[in-house]
Short mmCIF file of C-alpha atoms in Angstrom, two decimals:
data_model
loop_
_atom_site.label_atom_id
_atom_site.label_comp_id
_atom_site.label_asym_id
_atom_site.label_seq_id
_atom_site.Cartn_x
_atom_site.Cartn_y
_atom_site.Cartn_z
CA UNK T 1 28.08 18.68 19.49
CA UNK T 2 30.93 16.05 19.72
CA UNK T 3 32.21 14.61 17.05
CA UNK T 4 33.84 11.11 16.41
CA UNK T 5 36.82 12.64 16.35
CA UNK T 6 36.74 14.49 19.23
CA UNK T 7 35.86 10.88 21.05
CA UNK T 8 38.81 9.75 19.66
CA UNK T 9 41.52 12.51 20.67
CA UNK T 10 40.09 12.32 24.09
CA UNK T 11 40.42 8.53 24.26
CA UNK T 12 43.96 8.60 22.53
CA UNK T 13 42.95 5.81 20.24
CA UNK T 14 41.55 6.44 16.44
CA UNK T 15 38.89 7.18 15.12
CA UNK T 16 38.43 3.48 13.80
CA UNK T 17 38.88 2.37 17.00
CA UNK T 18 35.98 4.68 18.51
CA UNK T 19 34.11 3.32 15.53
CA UNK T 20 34.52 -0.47 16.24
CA UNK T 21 33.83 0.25 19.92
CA UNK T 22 30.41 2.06 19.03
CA UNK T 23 29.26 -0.58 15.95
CA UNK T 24 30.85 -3.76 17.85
CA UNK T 25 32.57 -4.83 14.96
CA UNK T 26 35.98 -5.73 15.96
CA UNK T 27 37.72 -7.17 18.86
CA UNK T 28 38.87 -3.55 20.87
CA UNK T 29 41.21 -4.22 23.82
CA UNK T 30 39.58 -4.23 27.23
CA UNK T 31 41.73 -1.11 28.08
CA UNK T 32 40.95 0.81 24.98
CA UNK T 33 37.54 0.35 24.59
CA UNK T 34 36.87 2.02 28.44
CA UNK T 35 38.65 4.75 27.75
CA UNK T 36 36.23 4.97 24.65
CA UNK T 37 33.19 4.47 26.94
CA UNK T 38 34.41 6.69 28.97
CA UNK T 39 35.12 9.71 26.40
CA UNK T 40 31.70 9.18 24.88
CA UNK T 41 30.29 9.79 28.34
CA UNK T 42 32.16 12.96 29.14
CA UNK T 43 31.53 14.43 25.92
CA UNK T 44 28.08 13.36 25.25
CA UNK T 45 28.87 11.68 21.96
CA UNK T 46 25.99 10.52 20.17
CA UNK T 47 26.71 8.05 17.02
CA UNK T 48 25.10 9.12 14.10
CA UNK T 49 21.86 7.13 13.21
CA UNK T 50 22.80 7.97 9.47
CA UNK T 51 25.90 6.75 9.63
CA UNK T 52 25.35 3.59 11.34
CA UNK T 53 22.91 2.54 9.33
CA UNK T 54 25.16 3.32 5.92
CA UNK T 55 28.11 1.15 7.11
CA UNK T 56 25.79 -1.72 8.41
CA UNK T 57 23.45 -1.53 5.90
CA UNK T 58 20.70 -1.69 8.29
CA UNK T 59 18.51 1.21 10.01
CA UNK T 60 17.53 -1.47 12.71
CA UNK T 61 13.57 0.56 11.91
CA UNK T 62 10.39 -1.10 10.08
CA UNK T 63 8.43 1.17 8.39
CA UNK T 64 4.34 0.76 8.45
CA UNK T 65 1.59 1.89 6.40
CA UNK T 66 -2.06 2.13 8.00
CA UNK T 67 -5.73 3.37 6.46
CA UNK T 68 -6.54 5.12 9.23
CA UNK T 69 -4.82 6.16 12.30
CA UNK T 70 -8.35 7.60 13.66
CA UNK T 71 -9.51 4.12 13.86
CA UNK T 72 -9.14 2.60 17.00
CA UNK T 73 -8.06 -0.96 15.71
CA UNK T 74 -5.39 0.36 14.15
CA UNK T 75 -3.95 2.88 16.78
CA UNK T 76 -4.28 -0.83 19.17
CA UNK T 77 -2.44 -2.94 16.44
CA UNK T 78 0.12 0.02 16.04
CA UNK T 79 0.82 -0.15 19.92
CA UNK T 80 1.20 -3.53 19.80
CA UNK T 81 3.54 -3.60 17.08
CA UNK T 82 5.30 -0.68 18.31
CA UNK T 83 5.92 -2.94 21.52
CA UNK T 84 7.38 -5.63 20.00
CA UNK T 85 10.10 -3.87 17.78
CA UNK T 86 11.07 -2.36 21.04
CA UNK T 87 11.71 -5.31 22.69
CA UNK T 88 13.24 -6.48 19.52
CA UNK T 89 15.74 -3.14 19.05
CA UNK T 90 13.62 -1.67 16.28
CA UNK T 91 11.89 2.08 15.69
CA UNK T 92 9.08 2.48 13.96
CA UNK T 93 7.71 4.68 10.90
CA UNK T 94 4.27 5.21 11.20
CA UNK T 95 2.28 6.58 7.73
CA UNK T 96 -0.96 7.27 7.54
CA UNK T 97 -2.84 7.04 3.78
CA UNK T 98 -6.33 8.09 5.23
CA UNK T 99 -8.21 5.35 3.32
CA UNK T 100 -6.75 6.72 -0.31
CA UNK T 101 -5.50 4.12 -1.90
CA UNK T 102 -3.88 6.46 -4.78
CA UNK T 103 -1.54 7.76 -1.23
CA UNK T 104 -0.16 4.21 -0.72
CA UNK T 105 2.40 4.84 -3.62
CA UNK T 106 3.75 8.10 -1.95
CA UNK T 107 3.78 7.04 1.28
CA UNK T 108 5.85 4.09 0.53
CA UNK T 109 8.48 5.98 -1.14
CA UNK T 110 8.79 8.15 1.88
CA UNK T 111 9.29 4.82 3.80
CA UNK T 112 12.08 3.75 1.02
CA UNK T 113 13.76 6.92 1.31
CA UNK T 114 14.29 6.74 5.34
CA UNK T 115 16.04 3.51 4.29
CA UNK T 116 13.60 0.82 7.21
CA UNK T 117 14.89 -2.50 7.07
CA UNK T 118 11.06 -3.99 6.12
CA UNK T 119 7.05 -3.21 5.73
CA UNK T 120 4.20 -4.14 7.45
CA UNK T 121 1.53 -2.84 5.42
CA UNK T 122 -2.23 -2.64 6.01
CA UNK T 123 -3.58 -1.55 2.72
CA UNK T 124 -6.19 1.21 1.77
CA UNK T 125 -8.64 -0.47 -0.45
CA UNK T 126 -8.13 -1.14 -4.11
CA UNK T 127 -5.24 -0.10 -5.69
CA UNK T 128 -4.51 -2.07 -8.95
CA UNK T 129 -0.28 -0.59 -8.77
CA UNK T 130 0.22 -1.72 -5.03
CA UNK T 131 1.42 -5.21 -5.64
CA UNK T 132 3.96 -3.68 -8.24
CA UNK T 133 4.88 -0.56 -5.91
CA UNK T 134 5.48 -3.31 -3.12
CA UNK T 135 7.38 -5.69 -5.36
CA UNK T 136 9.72 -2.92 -6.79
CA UNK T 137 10.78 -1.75 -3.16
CA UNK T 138 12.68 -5.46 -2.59
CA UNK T 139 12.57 -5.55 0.93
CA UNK T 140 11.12 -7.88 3.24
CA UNK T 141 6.84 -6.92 3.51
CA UNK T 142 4.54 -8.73 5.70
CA UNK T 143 0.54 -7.63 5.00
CA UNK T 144 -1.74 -7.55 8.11
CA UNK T 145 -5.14 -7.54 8.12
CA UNK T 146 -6.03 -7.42 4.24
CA UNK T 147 -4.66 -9.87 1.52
CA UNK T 148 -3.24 -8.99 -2.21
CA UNK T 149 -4.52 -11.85 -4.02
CA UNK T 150 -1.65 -10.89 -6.54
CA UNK T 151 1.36 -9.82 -4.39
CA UNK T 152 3.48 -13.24 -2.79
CA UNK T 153 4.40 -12.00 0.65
CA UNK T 154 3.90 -12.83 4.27
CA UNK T 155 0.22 -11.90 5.68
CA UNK T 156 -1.29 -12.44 9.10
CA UNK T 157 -4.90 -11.61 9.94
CA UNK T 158 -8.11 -12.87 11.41
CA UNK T 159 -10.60 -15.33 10.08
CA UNK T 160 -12.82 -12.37 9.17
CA UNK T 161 -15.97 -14.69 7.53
CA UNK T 162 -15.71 -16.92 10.68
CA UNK T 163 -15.94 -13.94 12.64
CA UNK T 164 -18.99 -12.78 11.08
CA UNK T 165 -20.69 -16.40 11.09
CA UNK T 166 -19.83 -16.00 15.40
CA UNK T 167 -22.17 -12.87 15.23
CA UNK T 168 -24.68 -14.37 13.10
CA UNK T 169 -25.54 -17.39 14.95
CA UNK T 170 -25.36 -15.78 18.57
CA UNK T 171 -27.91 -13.88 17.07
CA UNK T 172 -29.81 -16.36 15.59
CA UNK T 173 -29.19 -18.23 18.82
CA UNK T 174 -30.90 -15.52 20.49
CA UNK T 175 -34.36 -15.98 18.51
CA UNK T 176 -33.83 -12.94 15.30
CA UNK T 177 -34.64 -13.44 12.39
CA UNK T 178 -34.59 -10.97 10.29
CA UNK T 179 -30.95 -9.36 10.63
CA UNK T 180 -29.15 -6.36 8.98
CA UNK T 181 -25.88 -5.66 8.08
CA UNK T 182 -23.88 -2.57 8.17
CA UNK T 183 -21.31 -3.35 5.69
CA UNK T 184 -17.40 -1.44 5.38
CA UNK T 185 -16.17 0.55 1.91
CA UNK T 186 -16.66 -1.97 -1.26
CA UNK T 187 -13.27 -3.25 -2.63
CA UNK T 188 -12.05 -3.51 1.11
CA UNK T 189 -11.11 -7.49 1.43
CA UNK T 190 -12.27 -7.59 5.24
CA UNK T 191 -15.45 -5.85 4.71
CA UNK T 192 -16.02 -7.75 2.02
CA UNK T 193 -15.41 -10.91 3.90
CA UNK T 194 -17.72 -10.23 6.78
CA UNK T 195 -20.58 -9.07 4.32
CA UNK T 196 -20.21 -12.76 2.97
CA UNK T 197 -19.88 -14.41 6.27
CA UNK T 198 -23.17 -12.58 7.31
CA UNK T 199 -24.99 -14.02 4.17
CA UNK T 200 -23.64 -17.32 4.46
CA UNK T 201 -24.83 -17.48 8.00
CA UNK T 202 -28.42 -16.07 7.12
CA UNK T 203 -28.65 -18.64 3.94
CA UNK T 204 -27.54 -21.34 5.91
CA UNK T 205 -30.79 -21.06 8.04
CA UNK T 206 -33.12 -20.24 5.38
CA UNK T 207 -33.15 -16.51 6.44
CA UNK T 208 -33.21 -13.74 3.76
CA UNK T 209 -30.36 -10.84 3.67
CA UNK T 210 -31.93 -9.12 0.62
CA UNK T 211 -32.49 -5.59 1.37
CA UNK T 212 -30.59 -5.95 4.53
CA UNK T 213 -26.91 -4.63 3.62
CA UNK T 214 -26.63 -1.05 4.22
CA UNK T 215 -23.08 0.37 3.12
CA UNK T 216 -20.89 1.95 5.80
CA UNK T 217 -17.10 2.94 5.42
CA UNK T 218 -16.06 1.88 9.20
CA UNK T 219 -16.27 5.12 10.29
CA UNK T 220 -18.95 5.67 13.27
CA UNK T 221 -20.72 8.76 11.02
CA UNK T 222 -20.82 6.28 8.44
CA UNK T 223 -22.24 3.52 11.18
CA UNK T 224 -24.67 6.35 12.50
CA UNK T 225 -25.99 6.83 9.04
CA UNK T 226 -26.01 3.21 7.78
CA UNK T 227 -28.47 2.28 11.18
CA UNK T 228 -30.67 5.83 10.62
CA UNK T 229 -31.32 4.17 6.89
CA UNK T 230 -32.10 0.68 9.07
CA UNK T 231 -34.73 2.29 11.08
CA UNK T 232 -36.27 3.34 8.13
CA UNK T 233 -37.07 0.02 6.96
CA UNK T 234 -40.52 -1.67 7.19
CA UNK T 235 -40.46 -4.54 8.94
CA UNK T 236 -37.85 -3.02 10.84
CA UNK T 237 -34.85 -5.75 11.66
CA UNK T 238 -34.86 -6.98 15.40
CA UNK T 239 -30.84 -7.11 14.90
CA UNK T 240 -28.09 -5.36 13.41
CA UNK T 241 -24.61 -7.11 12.40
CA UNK T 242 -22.29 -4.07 12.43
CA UNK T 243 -18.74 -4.73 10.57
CA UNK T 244 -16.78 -2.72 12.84
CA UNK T 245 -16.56 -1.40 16.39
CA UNK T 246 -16.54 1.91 15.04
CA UNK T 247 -19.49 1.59 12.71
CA UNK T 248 -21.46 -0.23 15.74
CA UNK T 249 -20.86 2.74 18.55
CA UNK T 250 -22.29 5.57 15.38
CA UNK T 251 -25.49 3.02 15.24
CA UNK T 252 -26.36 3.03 18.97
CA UNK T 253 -26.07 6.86 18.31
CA UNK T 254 -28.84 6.73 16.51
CA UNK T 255 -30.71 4.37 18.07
CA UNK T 256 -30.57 6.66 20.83
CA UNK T 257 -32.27 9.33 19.08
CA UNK T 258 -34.48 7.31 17.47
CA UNK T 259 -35.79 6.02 20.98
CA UNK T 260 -34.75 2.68 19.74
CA UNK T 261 -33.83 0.87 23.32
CA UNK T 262 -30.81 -1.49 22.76
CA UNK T 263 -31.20 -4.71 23.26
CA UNK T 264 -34.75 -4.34 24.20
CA UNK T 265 -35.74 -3.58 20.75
CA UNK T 266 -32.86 -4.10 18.68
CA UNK T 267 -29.97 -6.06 19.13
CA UNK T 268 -26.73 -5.55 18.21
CA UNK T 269 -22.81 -6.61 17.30
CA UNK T 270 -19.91 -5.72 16.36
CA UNK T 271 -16.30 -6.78 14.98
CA UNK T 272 -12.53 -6.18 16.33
CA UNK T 273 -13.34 -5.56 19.97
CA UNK T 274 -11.91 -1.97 20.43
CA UNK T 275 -10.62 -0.99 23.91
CA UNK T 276 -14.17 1.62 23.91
CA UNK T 277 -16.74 -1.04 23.21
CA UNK T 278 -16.77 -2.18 26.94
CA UNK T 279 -17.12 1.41 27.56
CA UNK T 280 -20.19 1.97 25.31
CA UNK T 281 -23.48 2.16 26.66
CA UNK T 282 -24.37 -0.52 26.72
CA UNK T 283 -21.27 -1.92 26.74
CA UNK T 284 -20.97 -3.82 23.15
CA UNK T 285 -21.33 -7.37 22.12
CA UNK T 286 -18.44 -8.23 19.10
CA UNK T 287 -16.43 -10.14 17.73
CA UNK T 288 -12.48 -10.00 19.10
CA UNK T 289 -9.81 -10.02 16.95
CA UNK T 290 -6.54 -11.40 18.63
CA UNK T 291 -4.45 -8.15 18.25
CA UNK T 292 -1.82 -8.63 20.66
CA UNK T 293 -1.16 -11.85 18.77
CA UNK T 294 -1.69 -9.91 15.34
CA UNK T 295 1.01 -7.39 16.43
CA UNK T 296 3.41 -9.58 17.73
CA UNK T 297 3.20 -12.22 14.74
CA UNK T 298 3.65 -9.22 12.15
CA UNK T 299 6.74 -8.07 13.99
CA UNK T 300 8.18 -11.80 14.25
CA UNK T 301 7.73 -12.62 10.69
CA UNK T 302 9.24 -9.41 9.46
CA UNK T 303 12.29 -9.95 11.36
CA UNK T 304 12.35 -13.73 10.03
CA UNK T 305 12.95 -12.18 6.49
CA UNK T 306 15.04 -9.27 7.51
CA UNK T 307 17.33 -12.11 9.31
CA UNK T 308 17.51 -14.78 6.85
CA UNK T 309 15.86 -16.81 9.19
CA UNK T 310 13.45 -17.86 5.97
CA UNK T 311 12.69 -17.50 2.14
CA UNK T 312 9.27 -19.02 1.83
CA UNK T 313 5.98 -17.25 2.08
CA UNK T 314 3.99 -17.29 4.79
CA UNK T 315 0.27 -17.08 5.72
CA UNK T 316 -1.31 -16.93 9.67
CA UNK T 317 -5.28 -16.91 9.59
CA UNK T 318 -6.36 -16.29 13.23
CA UNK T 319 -9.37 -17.38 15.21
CA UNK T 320 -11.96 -14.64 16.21
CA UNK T 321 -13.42 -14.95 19.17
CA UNK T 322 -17.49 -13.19 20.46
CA UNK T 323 -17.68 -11.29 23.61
CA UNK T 324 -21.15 -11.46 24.89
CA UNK T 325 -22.08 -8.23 26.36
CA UNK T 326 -25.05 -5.90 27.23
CA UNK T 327 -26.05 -4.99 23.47
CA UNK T 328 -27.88 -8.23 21.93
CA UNK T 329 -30.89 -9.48 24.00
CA UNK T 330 -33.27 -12.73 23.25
CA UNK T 331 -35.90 -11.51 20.66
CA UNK T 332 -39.21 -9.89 21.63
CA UNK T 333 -42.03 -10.30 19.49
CA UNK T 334 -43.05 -6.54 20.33
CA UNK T 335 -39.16 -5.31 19.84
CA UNK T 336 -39.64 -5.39 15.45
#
């Protein structure tokens, strides 16, 4: 493999000179620097990444940290994001914690060792030594998706009680009454969120939610269970509020095999408006989440801090939107 030097014995220049003509920075005579071009093209020089990044400072990479990468959300937030450091110059690091909290700590260090200029970070659960773990890294973090009450850094995610309130009232809207909840994993700020948005909208109309919440852990076995334990119940709900896309394609699994037609006899919606919820059958009313925007605000505000562009702490809360499909139906008095 060429070396630096060899660039520079080829190009009859030194190997400061090669140096300044690969990093851009110093003036290099027109002359010199295309006989530098040149030699790096007949040699098939290629700069060190290492190197670069220890004389700049800078790795021009972002590191992130997910819960899941099985989760569809995620793997559409990562492409997004992935997308947008592109265009921007940057590599990613991708880390995966698999919804272990007690991982985050590790993971991050790995992400600190490869040297990324910043963090986006979508944390797993509760974890009482993130905020500290984050805070002792110094470099520019921005949180998507999830909040630390307790850590003062850039966030940007979706208005998830709004969200839930969307699903609520459509169904509502639609004549139900009595409406369940799959919930996410307790101590997870978004699940927790859209739990409270599905009460508030119930309470608001006089309607009860006790007994109502099963527990999921966004996971479609855990959504498949969750709506099994629903079908269970006498009166049996007319609708279902699922917290996730994920969750909601596990509980028309087992509506199926419960011969439970949906919407005929049970209604149904979801949150985050996965790429495979117009492909389920039938294809699935939810609640969007903007990723695109998501992805490409994360990105922007990261490079804000990495820049020096600004110092002060920033928050985004983004409107959800409902997609009306084929799962939620008008209620039938037969359907319960």
């Amino acid at each position: 493999m060429a070396t630096i030097k060899d660039v520079a014995r080829q190009a009859r220049v030194s190997v400061t000179t090669v140096s300044h003509v690969v990093n851009k920075t110093r003036f290099v005579s027109e002359e010199g620097r295309n006989r530098v071009e040149q030699a790096i093209r007949e040699l098939g020089y290629v700069p060190s990444a290492v190197a670069r990044s220890l004389q700049r400072s800078a790795t021009n990479t972002l590191g992130m940290l997910i819960p899941n990468s099985s989760n569809p959300y995620f793997a559409e937030i990562v492409r997004g994001i992935e997308d947008r450091c592109f265009g921007a110059g940057y590599n990613l690091v991708l880390c995966n914690t698999d919804d272990e909290p007690r991982r985050q700590g590790m993971v991050l260090q790995v992400l600190a060792e490869r040297r990324v200029d910043g963090l986006i970070v979508v944390s797993s659960g509760e974890d009482p030594a993130l905020p500290e773990l984050l805070a002792g890294l110094r470099m520019p973090t921005v949180m998507v998706d999830r909040e630390i009450d307790t850590l003062p850094c850039d966030l940007v995610e979706t208005a998830h009680m709004q969200g839930a309130l969307l699903a609520v009232q459509h169904l509502t809207a639609l004549g139900h009454r009595r409406i369940a909840c799959i919930g996410g994993p307790a101590g997870v700020a978004t699940a927790d969120q859209r739990a409270e948005g599905w009460r508030m909208a119930l309470a608001g109309l006089g309607l009860a939610s006790a007994g109502l919440l099963q527990p999921g852990d966004f996971t479609s076995e855990g959504g498949y269970a969750a709506m099994h334990a629903i079908l269970r119940q006498t009166p049996r709900p007319s609708a279902v509020f699922v917290a996730n896309d994920l969750m909601a394609i596990g509980a028309l699994c087992a509506a199926h095999e419960c011969g439970v037609a949906v919407p005929d006899e049970l209604s149904l919606v979801g949150f985050d408006d996965i790429e495979l919820a117009r492909f389920a059958c039938p294809p699935l009313t939810t609640v969007a989440q903007p990723k695109q925007r998501i992805a490409a605000m994360a990105v922007d505000m990261l490079l804000e801090r990495i820049e020096g562009r600004r110092q002060d702490v920033r928050k985004v809360v983004l409107q959800p939107e409902l997609r009306v499909r084929a799962s939620s139906a008008p209620y039938r008095e037969s359907a319960a």
